[in-house]
Every structure is written in structure tokens, then in C-alpha cells.
Tab-separated table of C-alpha atoms in Angstrom:
chain	number	residue	atom	x	y	z
A	1	MET	CA	3.220	52.793	-66.428
A	2	LYS	CA	6.502	54.661	-66.797
A	3	PRO	CA	9.206	52.581	-68.588
A	4	GLU	CA	11.527	53.141	-66.087
A	5	LYS	CA	9.435	52.034	-62.850
A	6	LEU	CA	8.358	48.618	-65.030
A	7	ASN	CA	12.113	48.378	-65.455
A	8	THR	CA	12.521	48.403	-61.556
A	9	SER	CA	9.527	46.040	-60.689
A	10	ILE	CA	10.998	43.319	-63.470
A	11	LYS	CA	14.050	43.518	-62.166
A	12	LYS	CA	12.389	42.860	-58.653
A	13	ARG	CA	10.786	39.709	-59.315
A	14	TYR	CA	14.201	38.352	-60.606
A	15	ILE	CA	15.790	38.721	-57.298
A	16	ILE	CA	13.067	37.421	-55.686
A	17	LEU	CA	13.403	34.484	-57.918
A	18	ILE	CA	17.013	34.122	-57.608
A	19	ILE	CA	17.115	34.483	-54.149
A	20	LEU	CA	14.309	31.251	-53.734
A	21	VAL	CA	16.510	28.688	-55.761
A	22	LEU	CA	18.749	30.200	-53.515
A	23	LEU	CA	17.070	28.770	-51.071
A	24	ILE	CA	16.284	26.200	-52.280
A	25	LEU	CA	19.635	25.054	-53.731
A	26	PHE	CA	21.729	26.175	-50.675
A	27	PRO	CA	21.756	22.747	-48.458
A	28	TYR	CA	22.541	21.000	-52.089
A	29	ILE	CA	25.248	23.225	-52.326
A	30	LYS	CA	26.575	23.176	-48.674
A	31	VAL	CA	26.318	19.053	-49.418
A	32	GLU	CA	28.200	18.885	-52.334
A	33	ILE	CA	30.755	21.301	-50.818
A	34	HIS	CA	31.449	18.610	-47.569
A	35	THR	CA	31.620	16.242	-49.203
A	36	PHE	CA	34.327	17.473	-52.482
A	37	LEU	CA	36.716	19.293	-48.599
A	38	PHE	CA	36.344	16.219	-46.192
A	39	GLY	CA	34.656	13.331	-48.532
A	40	GLY	CA	37.890	12.036	-48.124
A	41	GLN	CA	38.316	11.190	-44.621
A	42	PHE	CA	35.104	8.950	-45.197
A	43	ARG	CA	34.947	6.839	-48.421
A	44	ASN	CA	36.034	3.979	-46.807
A	45	LEU	CA	34.705	4.048	-44.107
A	46	TYR	CA	31.238	2.653	-45.160
A	47	ASP	CA	31.932	-1.175	-44.017
A	48	ALA	CA	31.858	-0.075	-40.652
A	49	SER	CA	27.969	-0.762	-39.936
A	50	GLY	CA	29.024	-4.474	-41.440
A	51	TRP	CA	25.820	-3.070	-43.667
A	52	ILE	CA	26.817	-2.316	-47.060
A	53	GLU	CA	28.927	-4.074	-49.315
A	54	ASN	CA	29.294	-1.556	-52.177
A	55	VAL	CA	28.729	2.659	-52.209
A	56	ARG	CA	27.407	3.599	-55.261
A	57	TYR	CA	28.191	7.180	-54.032
A	58	PHE	CA	28.231	8.779	-50.636
A	59	LYS	CA	27.909	12.968	-49.876
A	60	VAL	CA	29.021	14.355	-46.481
A	61	MET	CA	25.416	15.456	-45.488
A	62	GLU	CA	27.600	17.693	-41.843
A	63	TYR	CA	30.862	18.378	-40.801
A	64	ASN	CA	32.614	19.607	-38.153
A	65	ASN	CA	35.812	18.859	-36.976
A	66	SER	CA	33.896	15.935	-33.488
A	67	CYS	CA	31.204	14.931	-35.207
A	68	ALA	CA	29.732	13.845	-39.189
A	69	ASP	CA	26.576	13.251	-40.464
A	70	ILE	CA	27.696	10.837	-44.123
A	71	LEU	CA	24.071	9.116	-46.782
A	72	TYR	CA	25.730	6.391	-48.359
A	73	VAL	CA	23.718	4.942	-51.036
A	74	SER	CA	24.947	0.891	-51.752
A	75	ASP	CA	25.513	-1.132	-54.320
A	76	SER	CA	24.996	-4.858	-54.313
A	77	GLU	CA	25.061	-6.967	-57.270
A	78	ASN	CA	21.881	-8.567	-55.218
A	79	GLU	CA	18.855	-6.301	-55.701
A	80	GLY	CA	16.908	-6.871	-52.830
A	81	SER	CA	20.374	-5.340	-50.919
A	82	LYS	CA	20.269	-1.906	-52.736
A	83	ALA	CA	19.319	0.751	-49.032
A	84	THR	CA	20.258	4.141	-48.207
A	85	PHE	CA	21.793	4.773	-44.518
A	86	LEU	CA	22.905	7.522	-42.549
A	87	TYR	CA	26.215	7.319	-40.104
A	88	HIS	CA	26.614	9.073	-37.283
A	89	PHE	CA	30.873	9.625	-36.539
A	90	GLN	CA	32.142	10.979	-33.559
A	91	LYS	CA	35.760	11.753	-33.687
A	92	ILE	CA	37.710	10.062	-31.283
A	93	ASN	CA	41.434	10.089	-31.398
A	94	ASP	CA	41.585	11.619	-34.364
A	95	GLN	CA	39.983	8.830	-35.637
A	96	TRP	CA	36.333	8.729	-37.364
A	97	GLU	CA	34.537	5.540	-35.362
A	98	LEU	CA	30.539	4.996	-35.574
A	99	GLU	CA	28.575	6.878	-33.587
A	100	SER	CA	25.407	5.225	-34.851
A	101	TRP	CA	23.544	4.209	-38.034
A	102	GLU	CA	19.551	4.260	-39.742
A	103	CYS	CA	18.550	2.210	-43.161
A	104	LEU	CA	16.638	5.668	-44.769
A	105	TRP	CA	15.594	3.932	-47.271
A	106	SER	CA	15.495	-0.041	-48.528
A	107	ARG	CA	14.734	-1.798	-52.424
A	108	SER	CA	12.874	-4.243	-49.477
A	109	GLY	CA	10.507	-1.917	-48.580
A	110	ASN	CA	11.406	-1.944	-45.070
A	111	ALA	CA	12.958	1.504	-44.032
A	112	GLU	CA	10.738	4.631	-46.211
A	113	LYS	CA	12.411	7.282	-43.688
A	114	PHE	CA	12.745	10.974	-45.887
A	115	PHE	CA	15.834	12.975	-44.816
A	116	TYR	CA	16.738	16.229	-46.273
A	117	PRO	CA	18.402	17.030	-49.046
A	118	TYR	CA	16.831	14.287	-50.134
A	119	TYR	CA	19.770	12.437	-52.622
A	120	PRO	CA	17.766	9.103	-55.547
A	121	HIS	CA	18.539	5.969	-54.385
A	122	TRP	CA	17.623	4.179	-57.439
């Protein structure tokens, strides 16, 4: 095989590998950008359901001008109450209102749903 064909083949493999890695990382990059840009609006809204005492971290999973999905990972003194929640907010009169929520994971084992992109809750 000629050296230029070998180089072309290697370049194609690297390009394919880079594309695959970007496809896998795209949802995480999108969430991090949304959290950076819009996270300030949701930083203190975790107590809207009354289930979360403290938040270890949160991520803005989906966002548009009228609705948003926020992932809150709770952190509590009481080990049994650690959990991950997905809040669905609706914007009403320029205010974010909690529309619904669900518990995705709980240390007590009563919720074991998988959500992508996955963020650790421990």
C-alpha cells in the first residue's frame, strides 16, 4: 500500500472516531451550556415541590422560553433522603412555575429510572 493511501485511511479513521466521540458527548455539552446560560433562573427553585432540602448540584436538561426541565441532585444530612429529581417548569406571567416533577433515583431504592444524559447522584 502506498504511503499516501495509508495516511488517507488513518485520517478517515480519526475523523470517524472524532465524530463518534462528539455524538456521544453532544447531549452533555448541550446540558452544560444550558446550565451555564440559564441556570441562574433555577438555582433556588428546587424547593418548589417541598421534597428537596439541599441541592448538591443541578443541570438544565432542556430549555426554551416557555418551559424547562431541570435535574436536581439532592444532598441531605439524612443519608436516606438523597435523591435525584426531574422538575418540569412552565413559564407563566414571566415567572417559572413548577408544572410537575418526578423522582428518578432514590438512595432508599424506591425510584430507579434511567435518564439520559446520565449524571451521577452519589
